[in-house]
Coordinates of C-alpha atoms and ligand atoms in Angstrom, one line a residue:
X2 CA -34.8 -14.5 17.2
X3 CA -32.9 -17.6 16.0
X4 CA -30.8 -17.6 13.5
X5 CA -31.1 -20.9 10.2
X6 CA -27.8 -22.4 10.1
X7 CA -26.2 -21.8 6.9
X8 CA -27.3 -23.4 4.0
X9 CA -24.8 -25.9 1.8
X10 CA -25.3 -26.5 -1.6
X11 CA -25.2 -30.6 -0.6
X12 CA -25.1 -32.2 2.5
X13 CA -22.1 -32.9 4.2
X14 CA -20.8 -36.0 3.3
X15 CA -20.1 -39.1 4.2
X16 CA -21.2 -38.3 7.5
X17 CA -24.7 -37.0 7.9
X18 CA -26.4 -40.1 8.6
X19 CA -23.6 -42.8 9.3
X20 CA -23.8 -46.3 9.5
X21 CA -24.0 -48.4 13.1
X22 CA -22.2 -51.4 12.2
X23 CA -23.4 -53.8 15.0
X24 CA -27.0 -52.8 14.0
X25 CA -27.4 -53.6 10.2
X26 CA -25.9 -56.5 7.9
X27 CA -26.3 -59.6 9.8
X28 CA -25.1 -62.1 7.0
X29 CA -28.0 -64.1 6.7
X30 CA -29.5 -66.2 3.7
X31 CA -33.0 -64.7 3.8
X32 CA -33.0 -61.7 1.1
X33 CA -36.5 -60.7 0.5
X34 CA -40.0 -62.8 0.7
X35 CA -42.7 -62.8 -2.4
X36 CA -43.0 -64.8 -5.4
X37 CA -43.1 -64.4 -9.2
X38 CA -46.7 -65.3 -10.4
X39 CA -46.8 -68.9 -12.1
X40 CA -45.0 -69.3 -15.6
X41 CA -47.2 -69.3 -17.8
X42 CA -48.7 -65.9 -16.2
X43 CA -45.4 -64.4 -16.4
X44 CA -44.8 -65.4 -20.5
X45 CA -48.0 -64.3 -21.4
X46 CA -46.9 -60.8 -19.6
X47 CA -43.5 -60.8 -21.1
X48 CA -44.7 -61.7 -24.3
X49 CA -47.9 -59.0 -24.4
X50 CA -45.4 -56.1 -23.1
X51 CA -43.0 -57.0 -26.0
X52 CA -45.8 -56.4 -28.7
X53 CA -47.2 -53.7 -27.0
X54 CA -43.8 -51.2 -27.2
X55 CA -41.7 -53.0 -30.0
X56 CA -43.1 -50.3 -32.4
X57 CA -42.6 -47.5 -29.7
X58 CA -40.3 -44.7 -32.1
X59 CA -39.2 -42.4 -29.4
X60 CA -35.8 -41.7 -28.6
X61 CA -32.3 -41.5 -29.5
X62 CA -29.1 -43.9 -30.1
X63 CA -26.0 -43.0 -27.7
X64 CA -23.9 -41.8 -30.1
X65 CA -21.3 -39.6 -28.1
X66 CA -19.4 -43.3 -28.4
X67 CA -18.9 -43.7 -32.0
X68 CA -19.4 -47.1 -31.8
X69 CA -22.6 -46.7 -30.2
X70 CA -24.0 -45.0 -33.1
X71 CA -24.3 -48.4 -35.1
X72 CA -26.6 -49.5 -32.9
X73 CA -30.1 -50.6 -34.5
X74 CA -33.0 -48.7 -32.9
X75 CA -35.5 -51.0 -33.4
X76 CA -33.6 -53.8 -31.8
X77 CA -35.7 -54.9 -28.7
X78 CA -34.8 -57.8 -26.0
X79 CA -36.9 -58.7 -22.6
X80 CA -35.6 -61.7 -20.5
X81 CA -36.4 -62.3 -16.8
X82 CA -34.8 -64.5 -14.7
X83 CA -35.9 -65.9 -11.5
X84 CA -34.5 -66.0 -8.4
X85 CA -34.6 -69.6 -9.1
X86 CA -32.9 -70.0 -12.1
X87 CA -36.0 -70.1 -14.4
X88 CA -35.6 -67.9 -17.6
X89 CA -37.8 -66.5 -20.2
X90 CA -37.2 -64.7 -23.0
X91 CA -38.7 -62.3 -26.1
X92 CA -37.3 -60.3 -29.2
X93 CA -33.4 -59.2 -29.3
X94 CA -32.8 -61.3 -26.0
X95 CA -29.7 -62.9 -27.0
X96 CA -28.0 -60.2 -28.9
X97 CA -24.9 -58.8 -27.3
X98 CA -24.3 -54.9 -26.4
X99 CA -21.5 -53.4 -24.6
X100 CA -22.4 -53.7 -20.9
X101 CA -21.3 -49.5 -19.9
X102 CA -23.1 -48.4 -17.3
X103 CA -24.6 -51.2 -16.2
X104 CA -20.9 -52.7 -15.1
X105 CA -20.7 -50.0 -12.2
X106 CA -23.5 -52.1 -10.1
X107 CA -21.1 -55.2 -10.1
X108 CA -17.9 -53.8 -10.0
X109 CA -19.1 -52.0 -6.7
X110 CA -20.6 -55.2 -5.4
X111 CA -17.1 -57.0 -6.1
X112 CA -15.4 -54.2 -4.5
X113 CA -17.5 -54.0 -1.5
X114 CA -17.5 -57.8 -1.0
X115 CA -13.8 -57.3 -0.3
X116 CA -13.4 -53.6 2.1
X117 CA -16.8 -53.6 3.3
X118 CA -19.7 -52.1 3.8
X119 CA -18.2 -48.9 5.9
X120 CA -15.3 -48.5 4.0
X121 CA -16.7 -48.0 0.5
X122 CA -19.4 -46.1 1.7
X123 CA -17.2 -43.7 3.1
X124 CA -15.0 -43.3 0.0
X125 CA -17.5 -43.6 -2.5
X126 CA -21.0 -42.0 -0.7
X127 CA -24.3 -43.5 -2.2
X128 CA -26.3 -40.0 -2.5
X129 CA -27.6 -39.1 -5.7
X130 CA -26.1 -36.0 -7.1
X131 CA -29.0 -35.2 -9.4
X132 CA -26.8 -34.0 -12.1
X133 CA -25.7 -36.1 -15.7
X134 CA -23.7 -39.4 -15.3
X135 CA -20.5 -37.6 -16.4
X136 CA -21.1 -34.4 -14.4
X137 CA -17.8 -32.7 -13.2
X138 CA -19.6 -30.0 -11.5
X139 CA -21.0 -32.8 -9.1
X140 CA -17.6 -33.2 -8.2
X141 CA -17.0 -29.9 -7.5
X142 CA -20.3 -29.4 -5.0
X143 CA -19.2 -32.7 -3.1
X144 CA -15.6 -31.0 -1.9
X145 CA -13.6 -33.2 -4.4
X146 CA -15.7 -36.3 -3.3
X147 CA -17.5 -38.6 -5.6
X148 CA -21.2 -39.0 -4.6
X149 CA -22.1 -42.8 -5.5
X150 CA -20.7 -45.4 -7.2
X151 CA -23.6 -45.6 -10.3
X152 CA -22.1 -42.4 -12.1
X153 CA -19.0 -41.9 -13.9
X154 CA -16.6 -40.5 -10.8
X155 CA -17.9 -42.3 -8.3
X156 CA -17.8 -45.9 -10.4
X157 CA -14.2 -44.4 -11.8
X158 CA -13.1 -44.7 -7.8
X159 CA -14.7 -47.5 -7.3
X160 CA -12.6 -49.4 -10.1
X161 CA -9.8 -47.4 -8.6
X162 CA -10.4 -49.7 -5.4
X163 CA -10.0 -53.3 -7.4
X164 CA -7.5 -55.3 -6.0
X165 CA -4.3 -56.4 -7.7
X166 CA -0.6 -56.0 -7.7
X167 CA -1.1 -55.1 -11.6
X168 CA -3.2 -53.8 -14.1
X169 CA -3.5 -57.2 -15.5
X170 CA -4.6 -58.4 -12.4
X171 CA -7.1 -55.5 -11.6
X172 CA -8.4 -56.5 -15.3
X173 CA -8.3 -60.1 -14.4
X174 CA -10.7 -59.6 -11.2
X175 CA -13.1 -57.5 -12.8
X176 CA -13.7 -60.1 -15.5
X177 CA -14.0 -63.0 -13.6
X178 CA -16.2 -61.4 -11.1
X179 CA -18.3 -60.0 -13.7
X180 CA -18.4 -63.3 -15.4
X181 CA -19.3 -65.0 -11.9
X182 CA -22.9 -62.9 -12.0
X183 CA -23.4 -64.6 -14.9
X184 CA -22.6 -67.8 -14.9
X185 CA -19.8 -67.8 -17.7
X186 CA -16.9 -66.1 -19.4
X187 CA -18.0 -62.9 -20.6
X188 CA -16.3 -61.6 -24.1
X189 CA -14.7 -58.2 -24.9
X190 CA -16.2 -55.6 -28.0
X191 CA -12.7 -54.4 -28.5
X192 CA -14.3 -52.3 -31.3
X193 CA -16.5 -50.6 -28.5
X194 CA -13.1 -50.2 -26.2
X195 CA -11.4 -48.5 -28.9
X196 CA -13.4 -46.6 -29.9
X197 CA -14.5 -45.1 -26.2
X198 CA -10.2 -44.8 -25.5
X199 CA -10.6 -42.2 -28.5
X200 CA -13.5 -40.0 -27.2
X201 CA -13.1 -40.1 -23.3
X202 CA -11.5 -37.2 -22.7
X203 CA -14.7 -36.4 -20.1
X204 CA -13.9 -39.8 -18.5
X205 CA -9.9 -39.0 -18.0
X206 CA -10.4 -35.4 -17.0
X207 CA -12.8 -37.0 -14.0
X208 CA -10.0 -39.0 -13.0
X209 CA -7.5 -36.6 -12.9
X210 CA -10.0 -34.4 -11.0
X211 CA -10.9 -37.3 -8.4
X212 CA -6.7 -37.4 -8.3
X213 CA -6.2 -33.8 -7.7
X214 CA -8.6 -33.9 -4.6
X215 CA -6.4 -37.3 -3.2
X216 CA -9.7 -39.4 -3.8
X217 CA -8.9 -42.0 -6.2
X218 CA -6.2 -44.9 -5.7
X219 CA -4.8 -46.1 -8.5
X220 CA -3.1 -44.2 -11.8
X221 CA -5.9 -41.9 -13.6
X222 CA -4.8 -43.3 -17.1
X223 CA -4.9 -46.6 -15.7
X224 CA -8.1 -46.4 -14.0
X225 CA -9.7 -44.7 -17.1
X226 CA -8.4 -47.9 -18.8
X227 CA -9.9 -50.4 -16.8
X228 CA -13.2 -48.7 -16.1
X229 CA -13.4 -48.3 -19.5
X230 CA -12.7 -51.8 -20.5
X231 CA -15.7 -53.0 -18.1
X232 CA -17.5 -51.0 -19.7
X233 CA -17.0 -53.0 -23.2
X234 CA -17.6 -56.5 -22.0
X235 CA -20.5 -57.9 -23.7
X236 CA -23.9 -58.9 -22.6
X237 CA -27.1 -60.1 -23.3
X238 CA -30.2 -59.1 -21.9
X239 CA -31.1 -63.0 -21.0
X240 CA -27.1 -62.4 -19.2
X241 CA -28.2 -58.8 -17.7
X242 CA -31.0 -60.6 -16.3
X243 CA -29.4 -63.8 -14.2
X244 CA -27.0 -60.8 -13.1
X245 CA -29.7 -59.3 -11.7
X246 CA -31.5 -62.6 -10.5
X247 CA -27.8 -63.1 -8.8
X248 CA -28.7 -59.9 -6.9
X249 CA -32.2 -61.3 -6.2
X250 CA -31.2 -64.3 -4.7
X251 CA -29.0 -62.8 -2.4
X252 CA -25.2 -63.0 -4.1
X253 CA -25.8 -66.5 -5.2
X254 CA -26.1 -66.9 -9.5
X255 CA -29.3 -69.1 -9.6
X256 CA -27.8 -70.1 -12.9
X257 CA -24.3 -71.8 -11.8
X258 CA -25.3 -71.9 -8.1
X259 CA -21.9 -70.4 -7.2
X260 CA -22.0 -67.5 -4.5
X261 CA -20.7 -64.7 -6.1
X262 CA -20.8 -62.0 -3.3
X263 CA -22.5 -62.0 0.2
X264 CA -26.2 -61.3 0.9
X265 CA -25.5 -58.6 2.7
X266 CA -23.1 -57.2 -0.4
X267 CA -26.3 -57.2 -2.5
X268 CA -28.7 -55.6 0.0
X269 CA -25.8 -52.7 -0.6
X270 CA -26.2 -53.0 -4.4
X271 CA -29.6 -53.0 -4.8
X272 CA -29.7 -50.0 -2.1
X273 CA -27.3 -47.9 -4.3
X274 CA -29.3 -48.9 -7.6
X275 CA -32.8 -47.9 -5.7
X276 CA -31.2 -44.5 -5.5
X277 CA -29.0 -43.7 -8.2
X278 CA -29.1 -46.2 -10.9
X279 CA -31.4 -44.3 -13.6
X280 CA -29.1 -41.1 -13.4
X281 CA -30.8 -38.3 -12.1
X282 CA -34.3 -39.9 -13.3
X283 CA -34.1 -42.2 -10.3
X284 CA -36.4 -41.2 -8.4
X285 CA -38.8 -40.8 -11.5
X286 CA -38.2 -44.4 -11.8
X287 CA -38.1 -45.5 -7.9
X288 CA -41.9 -43.8 -8.0
X289 CA -43.1 -45.6 -11.3
X290 CA -41.4 -48.9 -11.1
X291 CA -40.9 -49.5 -7.5
X292 CA -37.6 -51.5 -8.0
X293 CA -34.1 -51.5 -8.1
X294 CA -32.6 -50.8 -11.4
X295 CA -29.6 -49.9 -13.2
X296 CA -29.3 -48.6 -17.0
X297 CA -26.3 -48.3 -19.4
X298 CA -26.1 -45.9 -22.9
X299 CA -26.0 -49.1 -25.0
X300 CA -29.7 -49.5 -24.0
X301 CA -29.8 -51.8 -21.8
X302 CA -31.5 -51.9 -17.9
X303 CA -31.6 -54.6 -15.1
X304 CA -34.2 -54.4 -12.9
X305 CA -34.2 -56.4 -9.5
X306 CA -36.8 -57.7 -7.5
X307 CA -35.5 -58.7 -4.1
X308 CA -36.1 -62.6 -4.1
X309 CA -38.3 -63.4 -6.9
X310 CA -35.5 -62.6 -9.4
X311 CA -34.8 -59.8 -12.3
X312 CA -36.0 -58.3 -15.6
X313 CA -33.7 -56.9 -17.9
X314 CA -34.6 -54.8 -21.2
X315 CA -32.3 -53.9 -24.2
X316 CA -33.2 -51.3 -26.6
X317 CA -30.9 -48.6 -27.7
X318 CA -33.0 -45.6 -28.0
X319 CA -32.9 -43.4 -24.9
X320 CA -34.2 -40.7 -23.4
X321 CA -32.5 -36.9 -22.2
X322 CA -31.2 -38.7 -19.2
X323 CA -29.9 -41.7 -20.8
X324 CA -32.2 -44.4 -20.1
X325 CA -33.5 -46.8 -22.7
X326 CA -36.8 -45.4 -23.7
X327 CA -38.8 -49.0 -24.1
X328 CA -36.9 -50.2 -21.8
X329 CA -38.7 -47.8 -18.7
X330 CA -42.0 -48.3 -20.1
X331 CA -41.7 -52.3 -21.1
X332 CA -40.2 -52.4 -17.0
X333 CA -42.9 -50.2 -15.5
X334 CA -45.3 -52.1 -17.4
X335 CA -44.3 -55.3 -15.8
X336 CA -44.1 -54.1 -12.5
X337 CA -47.5 -53.9 -12.3
X338 CA -48.7 -56.6 -14.4
X339 CA -46.4 -59.2 -12.1
X340 CA -46.8 -57.5 -8.9
X341 CA -42.8 -56.4 -8.8
X342 CA -43.8 -52.9 -6.9
X343 CA -41.6 -53.3 -3.5
X344 CA -43.8 -50.7 -1.8
X345 CA -47.4 -51.8 -3.3
X346 CA -48.0 -54.8 -5.6
X347 CA -50.5 -57.3 -6.7
X348 CA -50.5 -59.4 -10.1
X349 CA -52.8 -58.2 -12.5
Ligands
LIG415 N1 -18.7 -46.1 -20.7 C1 -19.9 -45.2 -21.0 C2 -19.2 -43.7 -20.1 O1 -18.3 -43.5 -19.4 C3 -20.8 -44.9 -19.6 C4 -22.4 -44.6 -19.6 C5 -22.9 -45.1 -19.1 O2 -23.9 -46.2 -19.4 O3 -23.9 -44.5 -18.6 O4 -19.4 -42.8 -20.4

């Protein structure tokens, strides 16, 4: 009689499915194929989607960061930037809000650009935790390691890898890098920053826990400050669509023409967004929408159609997993209407 191997709670990290560096990631400008429908159709579908979902009342505005609770639940903006730099916007697409968790995807991109695919995969991981974004249990279940860069533990560990000798140099790197994705300098919401710094005891604990396991590369207080500050950068839905379009375009910002990261880095970021970008609902999202996305607790979602462009939504009321209710519905609708689903798509 054969005995079954002993079961572990989570797969062994990080060597369960190692990369073979010589097989992957030739740096080529060819990122993906496909085209958006013509401009009139895109405009019409965005307008129709805006009208269709603007009166949805479900969800609740995040209030665990006190300053976020001041958001108006009726705010709703939609924006799309194509990979060749055309923009379409509806509703509150120019309203500024703090980027929050969406910053994680872009800081990850900057760190992979510096340290490379293998090293960052080894240190941070790429698998979904299946647990809430600020879970401590996910660290304990995984032997003290982070599992992916898009939930708090992995994001804090990723931020600890940012280059720079001093805190200021590290901050300048993050600020300049995220601004490059948009094509203009981003401002900080100091009120949101102060508000979160007063209440982020859980993130401080996560940083300390990672330190205790030796899986963080910077003093926990300093890294929590950096991470909280990156979350407080102000963006609009239009900015987010451009940041996403930079990833859709193989790392070149289609508005400024600047090469922000390499095509292979864009590909890594889109992969972790597909598996982890929507917290524990990432599977539902990929199943319904069929594209990599990343959401944040202030109500933004950025979704990337590789090679085609990026769609961003902003609407503060969130569902139980922390994803914007109107944002999810609008993105799913547009994925169908514009033929954006990566697995099977026709324009309707
Ligand atoms: N700054 C927020 C936190 O760490 C970001 C969370 C999010 O948007 O998921 O709690």
